[in-house]
Short mmCIF file of C-alpha atoms in Angstrom, two decimals:
data_model
loop_
_atom_site.label_atom_id
_atom_site.label_comp_id
_atom_site.label_asym_id
_atom_site.label_seq_id
_atom_site.Cartn_x
_atom_site.Cartn_y
_atom_site.Cartn_z
CA MET A 16 78.64 -6.25 -50.26
CA PRO A 17 80.84 -4.53 -52.84
CA ARG A 18 80.19 -7.67 -55.05
CA LEU A 19 76.31 -7.47 -54.67
CA ALA A 20 76.50 -3.44 -54.72
CA LEU A 21 78.85 -3.52 -58.01
CA SER A 22 76.09 -6.14 -59.85
CA LEU A 23 73.67 -3.90 -59.25
CA PHE A 24 75.27 -0.98 -60.66
CA LEU A 25 76.09 -3.32 -63.71
CA PHE A 26 72.62 -4.39 -63.99
CA LEU A 27 71.24 -0.92 -64.42
CA LEU A 28 74.00 -0.37 -66.92
CA CYS A 29 72.33 -3.09 -68.80
CA SER A 30 68.99 -1.56 -68.63
CA MET A 31 70.67 1.83 -69.89
CA VAL A 32 73.07 0.98 -72.14
CA LEU A 33 73.31 -2.47 -73.25
CA PRO A 34 70.46 -2.66 -75.29
CA SER A 35 71.98 0.35 -77.71
CA ILE A 36 75.96 -0.78 -77.92
CA SER A 37 75.56 -4.47 -77.86
CA SER A 38 77.52 -6.15 -80.36
CA ALA A 39 75.82 -8.09 -83.32
CA GLN A 40 75.53 -11.17 -81.95
CA ASP A 41 73.50 -9.84 -79.26
CA GLN A 42 71.00 -8.19 -81.63
CA GLY A 43 69.06 -11.24 -81.84
CA MET A 44 68.23 -11.47 -78.34
CA ALA A 45 66.40 -8.38 -78.24
CA THR A 46 62.66 -8.74 -77.26
CA GLY A 47 60.22 -7.70 -79.96
CA ALA A 48 62.66 -8.61 -82.58
CA LEU A 49 61.14 -8.37 -86.40
CA THR A 50 60.70 -11.25 -88.05
CA SER A 51 60.08 -11.39 -91.85
CA ASP A 52 59.36 -13.99 -94.48
CA ARG A 53 62.76 -14.09 -96.54
CA SER A 54 61.83 -16.88 -99.05
CA HIS A 55 61.68 -14.28 -102.08
CA THR A 56 65.37 -13.24 -101.29
CA GLY A 57 66.42 -16.75 -100.61
CA GLY A 58 67.08 -15.96 -96.86
CA ALA A 59 68.90 -12.97 -97.38
CA GLN A 60 67.72 -9.47 -95.75
CA THR A 61 64.66 -8.00 -97.13
CA LEU A 62 63.87 -4.48 -97.94
CA GLU A 63 61.93 -4.61 -94.92
CA ASP A 64 64.68 -5.64 -92.38
CA ILE A 65 66.87 -2.82 -93.95
CA LEU A 66 64.22 0.02 -93.04
CA ALA A 67 63.44 -1.70 -89.86
CA ARG A 68 67.30 -1.21 -89.13
CA GLN A 69 67.02 2.30 -90.33
CA ARG A 70 64.31 3.05 -88.00
CA GLY A 71 66.36 1.62 -85.20
CA LEU A 72 63.91 -1.48 -84.44
CA ALA A 73 65.99 -4.29 -83.69
CA ILE A 74 66.06 -7.42 -85.83
CA ASP A 75 66.55 -10.49 -85.36
CA ASP A 76 70.00 -11.55 -86.91
CA SER A 77 70.16 -15.10 -86.47
CA PHE A 78 68.93 -15.69 -90.38
CA ARG A 79 72.26 -14.40 -91.31
CA ALA A 80 74.42 -15.04 -88.26
CA GLY A 81 74.07 -18.84 -88.65
CA ASN A 82 74.62 -18.58 -92.56
CA THR A 83 77.81 -19.04 -92.66
CA GLY A 84 78.49 -21.87 -94.92
CA ASN A 85 79.13 -25.35 -94.75
CA PRO A 86 82.20 -27.06 -95.75
CA GLU A 87 81.02 -30.58 -95.04
CA GLY A 88 78.36 -29.92 -97.88
CA ALA A 89 80.69 -28.87 -100.17
CA ALA A 90 81.47 -31.04 -103.46
CA ALA A 91 84.89 -33.02 -103.41
CA LEU A 92 87.34 -31.20 -104.93
CA ASN A 93 87.68 -33.85 -107.42
CA ALA A 94 84.16 -34.50 -107.83
CA GLN A 95 82.25 -33.03 -110.66
CA LEU A 96 81.86 -29.17 -110.25
CA GLY A 97 84.04 -29.57 -107.03
CA THR A 98 84.94 -26.20 -105.37
CA LEU A 99 87.71 -25.32 -103.24
CA GLY A 100 85.72 -24.91 -100.20
CA GLY A 101 81.94 -24.56 -98.68
CA VAL A 102 82.46 -21.21 -97.72
CA SER A 103 81.65 -17.97 -99.68
CA ASP A 104 83.08 -14.84 -99.18
CA PRO A 105 80.15 -13.37 -98.05
CA GLU A 106 79.60 -16.26 -95.64
CA LEU A 107 83.51 -16.13 -94.33
CA TRP A 108 82.45 -11.88 -93.38
CA ARG A 109 79.39 -13.20 -91.78
CA ALA A 110 81.23 -15.74 -89.49
CA LEU A 111 84.12 -12.91 -88.77
CA ARG A 112 81.22 -10.55 -87.97
CA TYR A 113 79.19 -13.02 -85.67
CA GLY A 114 82.08 -13.96 -83.77
CA SER A 115 81.83 -17.99 -85.16
CA ALA A 116 84.94 -17.65 -87.59
CA ASP A 117 87.84 -20.19 -86.35
CA MET A 118 90.10 -17.31 -86.28
CA ARG A 119 93.87 -17.92 -84.96
CA ALA A 120 96.43 -15.21 -84.18
CA SER A 121 100.23 -15.93 -83.97
CA ALA A 122 100.08 -12.81 -81.47
CA GLY A 123 97.86 -10.89 -79.40
CA GLY A 124 95.68 -13.70 -77.90
CA GLU A 125 91.70 -13.58 -78.31
CA THR A 126 92.03 -9.67 -79.03
CA ALA A 127 93.97 -9.64 -82.08
CA ALA A 128 91.45 -12.68 -83.57
CA VAL A 129 88.52 -10.19 -83.38
CA LEU A 130 88.90 -9.36 -86.89
CA VAL A 131 85.23 -7.59 -87.09
CA GLN A 132 83.39 -5.85 -84.28
CA ASP A 133 80.28 -3.95 -85.18
CA GLY A 134 79.43 -3.54 -81.70
CA GLY A 135 82.19 -0.86 -81.59
CA MET A 136 80.23 1.41 -83.80
CA ARG A 137 77.12 1.32 -81.25
CA TRP A 138 79.54 2.38 -78.62
CA LEU A 139 80.95 5.29 -80.94
CA ASP A 140 77.07 6.09 -81.38
CA PHE A 141 76.16 6.01 -77.97
CA ARG A 142 79.44 7.98 -76.79
CA ALA A 143 79.00 10.30 -79.29
CA GLY A 144 75.40 10.64 -78.85
CA PRO A 145 73.33 10.22 -75.98
CA LEU A 146 76.29 10.00 -73.27
CA ARG A 147 77.27 13.68 -74.40
CA GLN A 148 73.60 15.01 -74.64
CA TYR A 149 72.33 13.46 -71.19
CA GLY A 150 75.73 13.60 -69.38
CA GLY A 151 76.20 17.63 -70.45
CA GLY A 152 72.72 17.94 -70.08
CA LEU A 153 72.67 16.63 -66.08
CA LEU A 154 75.69 18.45 -65.29
CA LEU A 155 73.77 21.86 -66.61
CA ALA A 156 70.35 20.79 -65.38
CA THR A 157 72.24 20.56 -61.91
CA LEU A 158 74.04 23.56 -62.20
CA GLY A 159 70.68 25.29 -63.48
CA VAL A 160 68.92 23.88 -60.53
CA LEU A 161 71.64 25.00 -57.84
CA ALA A 162 71.33 28.84 -59.34
CA LEU A 163 67.74 28.52 -59.16
CA PHE A 164 67.77 27.29 -55.75
CA PHE A 165 70.38 29.78 -54.18
CA LEU A 166 67.83 32.79 -56.12
CA LEU A 167 65.02 31.42 -54.25
CA ARG A 168 66.50 30.46 -50.56
CA GLY A 169 69.54 32.32 -50.77
CA ARG A 170 72.56 31.39 -48.35
CA ILE A 171 71.97 29.51 -45.30
CA MET A 172 72.71 31.61 -42.77
CA ILE A 173 73.67 30.63 -39.09
CA ASP A 174 70.68 31.65 -36.95
CA GLY A 175 71.56 34.69 -34.67
CA GLU A 176 75.09 35.64 -33.56
CA LYS A 177 77.92 33.43 -34.00
CA SER A 178 79.09 32.49 -30.66
CA GLY A 179 83.02 33.19 -31.19
CA GLN A 180 83.85 29.85 -29.92
CA THR A 181 85.24 27.30 -32.26
CA VAL A 182 85.22 23.28 -31.92
CA THR A 183 87.08 21.02 -34.00
CA ARG A 184 85.11 19.52 -36.73
CA PHE A 185 87.84 17.62 -38.93
CA LYS A 186 91.34 16.81 -38.25
CA ALA A 187 94.03 17.69 -40.23
CA ILE A 188 94.30 13.86 -41.47
CA GLU A 189 90.56 14.07 -42.66
CA ARG A 190 90.91 17.23 -44.03
CA PHE A 191 93.72 15.70 -46.21
CA GLY A 192 91.96 13.00 -47.20
CA HIS A 193 89.19 14.97 -48.46
CA TRP A 194 91.25 17.64 -50.29
CA LEU A 195 93.28 14.62 -52.09
CA LEU A 196 89.88 13.22 -53.08
CA ALA A 197 88.31 16.20 -53.85
CA GLY A 198 91.54 17.69 -56.03
CA SER A 199 91.81 14.45 -57.77
CA PHE A 200 88.27 14.27 -58.43
CA ILE A 201 87.95 17.73 -59.81
CA VAL A 202 91.22 17.25 -62.30
CA LEU A 203 89.52 13.60 -63.28
CA GLY A 204 86.29 15.48 -64.14
CA VAL A 205 87.64 18.46 -66.24
CA THR A 206 90.12 16.06 -68.33
CA GLY A 207 87.21 13.60 -68.89
CA ILE A 208 84.98 16.04 -70.06
CA LEU A 209 87.32 17.74 -72.37
CA THR A 210 88.45 13.85 -73.91
CA LEU A 211 84.20 13.65 -74.42
CA PHE A 212 83.47 16.89 -75.60
CA GLY A 213 87.02 18.21 -76.99
CA ARG A 214 86.08 16.99 -80.76
CA VAL A 215 83.07 19.05 -80.41
CA MET A 216 83.38 22.06 -77.86
CA ILE A 217 86.91 22.62 -78.27
CA ALA A 218 88.40 21.63 -81.93
CA PRO A 219 85.67 23.87 -83.93
CA TYR A 220 86.54 27.02 -82.03
CA LEU A 221 90.11 26.88 -81.13
CA GLY A 222 91.65 24.23 -83.48
CA LYS A 223 92.57 20.69 -83.74
CA SER A 224 95.96 21.35 -82.52
CA THR A 225 94.90 23.02 -79.44
CA ASN A 226 92.49 20.10 -78.73
CA ALA A 227 95.17 17.43 -79.35
CA TRP A 228 97.48 19.40 -76.85
CA LEU A 229 94.65 19.27 -74.06
CA LEU A 230 94.02 15.60 -75.36
CA VAL A 231 97.34 14.45 -74.85
CA TRP A 232 97.88 16.07 -71.25
CA GLY A 233 94.47 15.75 -70.05
CA LYS A 234 94.74 11.85 -70.71
CA TRP A 235 98.19 11.86 -68.58
CA LEU A 236 96.62 13.45 -65.84
CA HIS A 237 93.44 11.51 -66.27
CA ASN A 238 95.51 8.11 -66.18
CA SER A 239 97.80 9.55 -63.02
CA VAL A 240 95.86 11.35 -61.12
CA ALA A 241 93.59 8.60 -60.87
CA TRP A 242 95.65 6.94 -58.28
CA ALA A 243 95.28 9.88 -55.83
CA PHE A 244 91.64 9.70 -56.32
CA ILE A 245 91.67 5.70 -55.40
CA LEU A 246 94.15 6.72 -52.39
CA GLY A 247 91.77 9.53 -51.07
CA LEU A 248 88.88 6.90 -51.53
CA VAL A 249 90.38 4.48 -49.40
CA MET A 250 91.20 7.43 -47.01
CA ILE A 251 87.88 8.98 -46.38
CA PHE A 252 86.14 5.46 -46.60
CA ALA A 253 88.42 4.07 -43.49
CA MET A 254 88.22 7.53 -41.44
CA TRP A 255 84.40 8.07 -42.39
CA VAL A 256 82.57 5.01 -42.59
CA VAL A 257 81.84 4.37 -38.93
CA HIS A 258 80.10 7.77 -38.54
CA ASN A 259 77.89 7.29 -42.16
CA VAL A 260 76.17 4.37 -40.59
CA PRO A 261 72.39 5.19 -41.27
CA ASN A 262 70.49 5.75 -37.68
CA ARG A 263 67.26 6.99 -36.43
CA SER A 264 67.94 10.64 -36.54
CA ASP A 265 68.53 10.47 -40.10
CA LEU A 266 64.80 9.97 -40.51
CA VAL A 267 63.96 12.74 -38.49
CA TRP A 268 66.69 15.14 -40.82
CA LEU A 269 65.24 13.60 -43.89
CA ARG A 270 61.41 14.39 -42.50
CA GLN A 271 62.48 17.73 -42.07
CA PHE A 272 64.45 18.19 -45.43
CA GLY A 273 68.00 18.98 -43.27
CA GLY A 274 66.09 22.50 -42.75
CA ILE A 275 67.56 23.06 -46.46
CA ILE A 276 64.10 23.70 -47.11
CA GLY A 277 62.33 25.83 -44.07
CA LYS A 278 63.99 27.12 -41.31
CA ALA A 279 64.31 23.81 -38.85
CA HIS A 280 67.62 22.63 -37.47
CA PRO A 281 67.24 19.03 -37.10
CA PRO A 282 69.79 17.22 -35.12
CA ALA A 283 72.53 15.43 -36.78
CA LYS A 284 75.70 13.67 -35.60
CA LYS A 285 78.89 13.79 -37.15
CA PHE A 286 77.26 13.57 -40.56
CA ASN A 287 73.86 14.22 -41.30
CA ALA A 288 71.65 11.99 -43.54
CA GLY A 289 72.48 14.13 -46.77
CA GLN A 290 75.75 13.91 -46.24
CA LYS A 291 75.43 10.28 -45.55
CA MET A 292 73.86 9.90 -49.27
CA ILE A 293 76.88 12.03 -50.50
CA PHE A 294 79.48 9.72 -48.72
CA TRP A 295 77.78 6.51 -50.03
CA SER A 296 77.30 7.95 -53.66
CA VAL A 297 80.99 8.71 -53.29
CA VAL A 298 82.32 5.23 -51.80
CA LEU A 299 79.94 3.24 -54.01
CA PHE A 300 80.25 5.45 -57.23
CA GLY A 301 83.85 6.03 -56.87
CA SER A 302 84.44 2.39 -56.27
CA SER A 303 82.96 1.23 -59.24
CA ILE A 304 84.60 4.26 -61.64
CA SER A 305 87.89 3.19 -59.95
CA LEU A 306 87.24 -0.57 -60.90
CA THR A 307 86.21 0.31 -64.84
CA GLY A 308 88.79 2.73 -64.61
CA ILE A 309 91.66 0.51 -63.89
CA SER A 310 90.46 -1.94 -66.15
CA LEU A 311 90.80 0.63 -69.13
CA LEU A 312 94.37 1.81 -67.33
CA PHE A 313 95.30 -1.65 -68.29
CA PRO A 314 93.34 -3.08 -71.64
CA PHE A 315 91.97 -6.55 -72.00
CA GLU A 316 93.99 -7.49 -68.74
CA MET A 317 90.89 -7.02 -66.43
CA PRO A 318 87.54 -8.08 -67.81
CA LEU A 319 84.72 -6.99 -65.69
CA PHE A 320 81.56 -7.29 -67.20
CA ALA A 321 80.99 -10.91 -68.73
CA ALA A 322 81.40 -12.15 -65.09
CA SER A 323 79.42 -9.70 -63.75
CA PHE A 324 76.38 -10.50 -65.77
CA ASP A 325 76.73 -14.19 -65.15
CA ALA A 326 76.54 -13.31 -61.45
CA LEU A 327 73.43 -11.34 -62.42
CA ASN A 328 72.05 -13.82 -64.46
CA ALA A 329 72.49 -16.46 -61.83
CA THR A 330 70.17 -13.96 -59.35
CA GLY A 331 67.33 -14.32 -62.00
CA LEU A 332 66.90 -10.81 -61.90
CA PRO A 333 67.49 -9.44 -65.33
CA GLN A 334 65.52 -12.59 -66.68
CA MET A 335 62.38 -11.50 -64.20
CA LEU A 336 62.36 -8.03 -65.30
CA GLY A 337 62.20 -9.07 -69.21
CA TYR A 338 66.13 -8.47 -70.27
CA GLY A 339 66.57 -12.02 -70.73
CA ALA A 340 69.92 -13.26 -69.71
CA LEU A 341 72.79 -11.13 -70.29
CA PRO A 342 75.44 -11.88 -72.37
CA VAL A 343 78.24 -14.08 -70.74
CA GLU A 344 80.43 -14.15 -73.95
CA LEU A 345 81.68 -10.63 -74.75
CA ALA A 346 84.46 -9.91 -77.28
CA PRO A 347 87.85 -8.39 -75.52
CA GLN A 348 86.42 -5.07 -77.22
CA GLU A 349 82.91 -5.28 -75.96
CA GLU A 350 84.54 -5.71 -72.32
CA MET A 351 86.38 -2.21 -73.07
CA GLN A 352 83.40 -0.71 -74.61
CA LEU A 353 81.21 -1.47 -71.44
CA ALA A 354 83.88 -0.23 -69.08
CA GLN A 355 84.14 2.94 -70.90
CA ALA A 356 80.38 3.50 -70.71
CA TRP A 357 79.86 2.72 -67.15
CA HIS A 358 82.62 4.49 -66.06
CA ALA A 359 81.19 7.64 -67.95
CA ILE A 360 77.76 7.09 -66.77
CA LEU A 361 78.51 6.71 -63.03
CA ALA A 362 81.33 9.92 -63.02
CA PHE A 363 78.52 12.13 -64.86
CA VAL A 364 76.15 11.15 -61.80
CA LEU A 365 78.85 11.74 -59.54
CA MET A 366 79.90 15.26 -61.08
CA ALA A 367 76.34 16.17 -60.58
CA ILE A 368 76.11 14.89 -56.81
CA ILE A 369 79.42 16.83 -56.30
CA LEU A 370 78.57 19.62 -57.69
CA ALA A 371 75.55 19.85 -55.63
CA HIS A 372 78.16 19.13 -52.42
CA ILE A 373 80.42 21.79 -53.50
CA TYR A 374 77.54 24.17 -53.43
CA ILE A 375 75.84 23.58 -50.03
CA GLY A 376 79.88 23.47 -48.47
CA SER A 377 80.74 26.59 -50.05
CA LEU A 378 78.15 29.73 -51.48
CA GLY A 379 75.11 27.54 -49.76
CA MET A 380 75.83 27.72 -46.24
CA GLU A 381 77.93 30.23 -44.01
CA GLY A 382 80.43 28.66 -42.33
CA ALA A 383 80.28 25.13 -44.01
CA TYR A 384 83.58 25.57 -45.70
CA ASP A 385 85.26 26.22 -42.26
CA ALA A 386 84.64 22.75 -41.48
CA MET A 387 87.04 21.78 -44.15
CA GLY A 388 88.97 24.82 -44.40
CA SER A 389 90.49 25.68 -41.03
CA GLY A 390 88.74 22.45 -39.61
CA GLU A 391 87.40 24.66 -36.82
CA VAL A 392 83.85 25.82 -36.96
CA ASP A 393 81.78 28.12 -34.87
CA GLU A 394 79.87 26.52 -31.95
CA ALA A 395 76.39 28.13 -33.20
CA TRP A 396 77.09 26.54 -36.52
CA ALA A 397 77.49 23.34 -35.14
CA ARG A 398 74.49 23.22 -32.57
CA GLN A 399 72.40 24.23 -35.61
CA HIS A 400 73.66 21.67 -37.85
CA HIS A 401 75.04 19.14 -35.85
CA SER A 402 73.75 19.16 -32.82
CA ILE A 403 74.21 15.53 -31.22
CA TRP A 404 77.47 15.66 -32.41
CA LEU A 405 78.13 18.97 -30.70
CA GLU A 406 76.48 17.40 -27.03
CA GLU A 407 78.75 14.32 -27.64
CA LEU A 408 81.66 16.52 -28.23
CA LYS A 409 81.31 18.53 -25.03
CA THR A 410 79.96 15.28 -22.82
CA PRO A 411 83.44 13.50 -21.77
CA PRO A 412 83.40 9.66 -22.31
CA GLN A 413 81.67 7.68 -19.68
CA GLY A 414 84.59 6.73 -17.30
CA GLU A 415 86.80 9.75 -17.89
CA THR A 416 86.38 11.08 -14.40
CA LYS A 417 87.63 7.51 -13.06
CA ALA A 418 90.47 7.32 -15.41
CA GLN A 419 91.66 10.47 -14.23
CA THR A 420 91.76 9.43 -10.78
CA PRO A 421 94.93 7.68 -9.88
CA ALA A 422 94.40 4.00 -9.35
CA GLU A 423 96.15 3.28 -6.12
CA MET B 1 94.11 25.80 -45.06
CA LYS B 2 97.44 23.97 -44.64
CA ALA B 3 95.68 20.32 -44.91
CA MET B 4 93.88 21.60 -47.98
CA ILE B 5 97.31 22.56 -49.90
CA SER B 6 98.66 19.53 -48.81
CA GLY B 7 96.07 17.39 -50.18
CA LEU B 8 96.32 19.00 -53.72
CA LEU B 9 100.40 18.72 -53.41
CA ALA B 10 99.81 15.13 -52.88
CA THR B 11 97.38 14.78 -55.73
CA ALA B 12 100.07 15.88 -57.76
CA VAL B 13 103.19 14.14 -56.17
CA ILE B 14 101.20 10.33 -56.40
CA ALA B 15 100.05 11.60 -60.04
CA VAL B 16 104.12 12.04 -61.07
CA LEU B 17 105.39 8.67 -58.76
CA ALA B 18 102.26 6.61 -60.46
CA ASP B 19 103.54 7.58 -64.12
CA LEU B 20 107.06 6.94 -63.16
CA THR B 21 106.18 3.54 -61.55
CA LEU B 22 103.58 2.62 -64.50
CA GLU B 23 106.51 3.53 -67.24
CA ASN B 24 109.23 1.76 -65.51
CA ALA B 25 106.96 -1.35 -65.24
CA GLY B 26 106.17 -1.21 -69.15
CA TYR B 27 102.75 0.40 -68.74
CA GLY B 28 103.84 3.43 -69.83
CA SER B 29 101.50 5.97 -71.72
CA ASP B 30 103.35 4.90 -74.93
CA GLU B 31 103.20 1.12 -74.21
CA ILE B 32 99.45 1.11 -73.28
CA PHE B 33 99.22 2.22 -76.84
CA ALA B 34 100.60 -0.74 -78.31
CA SER B 35 99.18 -3.10 -75.65
CA GLU B 36 100.61 -6.09 -77.77
CA ALA B 37 104.48 -4.62 -76.49
CA VAL B 38 103.35 -4.85 -73.15
CA ARG B 39 102.08 -8.54 -73.32
CA LEU B 40 105.20 -10.09 -75.04
CA LYS B 41 107.32 -8.52 -72.21
#
């Protein structure tokens, strides 16, 4: 199941990111690739190719990717017009660029053998462009929607008076796990945003030294606090997964929009459908963010994407959707670039979800914060928002009466 | 409230412990930049 989930996430990545940051080697596979008659340039690229590339169109690069010389065809050294080899400098650079050069490095493994990786520029463009724009836009839009919702709906209050009686909603260990996860996620989110936006949002206004200081400490915090996040994720999964299995009451809750829109109080168990969606988003997105994060923490030692693409190709899904077979031979640097891109995309999505979670758990609903603050909630609140759970809590388990009777 | 403070403090403690552990294992902040050094160890 986790492998399938990871594969699905990675497939989404392919559809969103890969076309924009894949390496030159992959460009020839793009659909709708431009083909030109290059006879008048002797097979070299034409003005049409250059203009098309400037317009951002996919170019079939196979005409030059394979144009890397042929040592076998060179005249022998001792022959008339004999040469020192059958490969010119441009052909050698093409071979380096398209990954077909027979490169060997005395140290550093295959990572060091990659001298040119022009996919890096696409990744950089993606990181500096769409990732910042859409990621930042998503967070701002989420804040805007929440502010608008607050203005329109106001705070969701407890109907009637508080009962004055409280029930334990979350035990101390549950609250500890929640705050371990929440605290680390906020630190990770802030430092991640600083890392992505520092160059454009901080350096121009507060200076490069301030930005550098923030980046150095932000990086340390991000890399170190990540382990607390992973531990928190494991804790909440172990403690709450059993309460987050979907059931029929979720359909009722969803049909009534959870009472968030309108005045209804649909019945719910310990977690309602909205909380279950947040739980599974945190678990699945958080796991994927953690995996790619670990891959980035130990560079080049834990490549994830080639194997995942291979597994996806085997399902036939990318081909069925017209993406063709996904690349399964990725340069080590390309693995890192994809890991960073995926890590950041999912982090933005999760941050947007968590902003909504923070809103409804604090400002948006009276009494909700108590559940994670003191762990005690008013019975009136519990009855309105988690009526099935409250009933189960107040009904002694079957057989308890018998168990209290001494067996003689 | 105690659980919240404990959770936040634990975040800090785990971060420091993780950094020290990785530093000792040769995966510290400096070494990770020079990933070659990690490889050669």
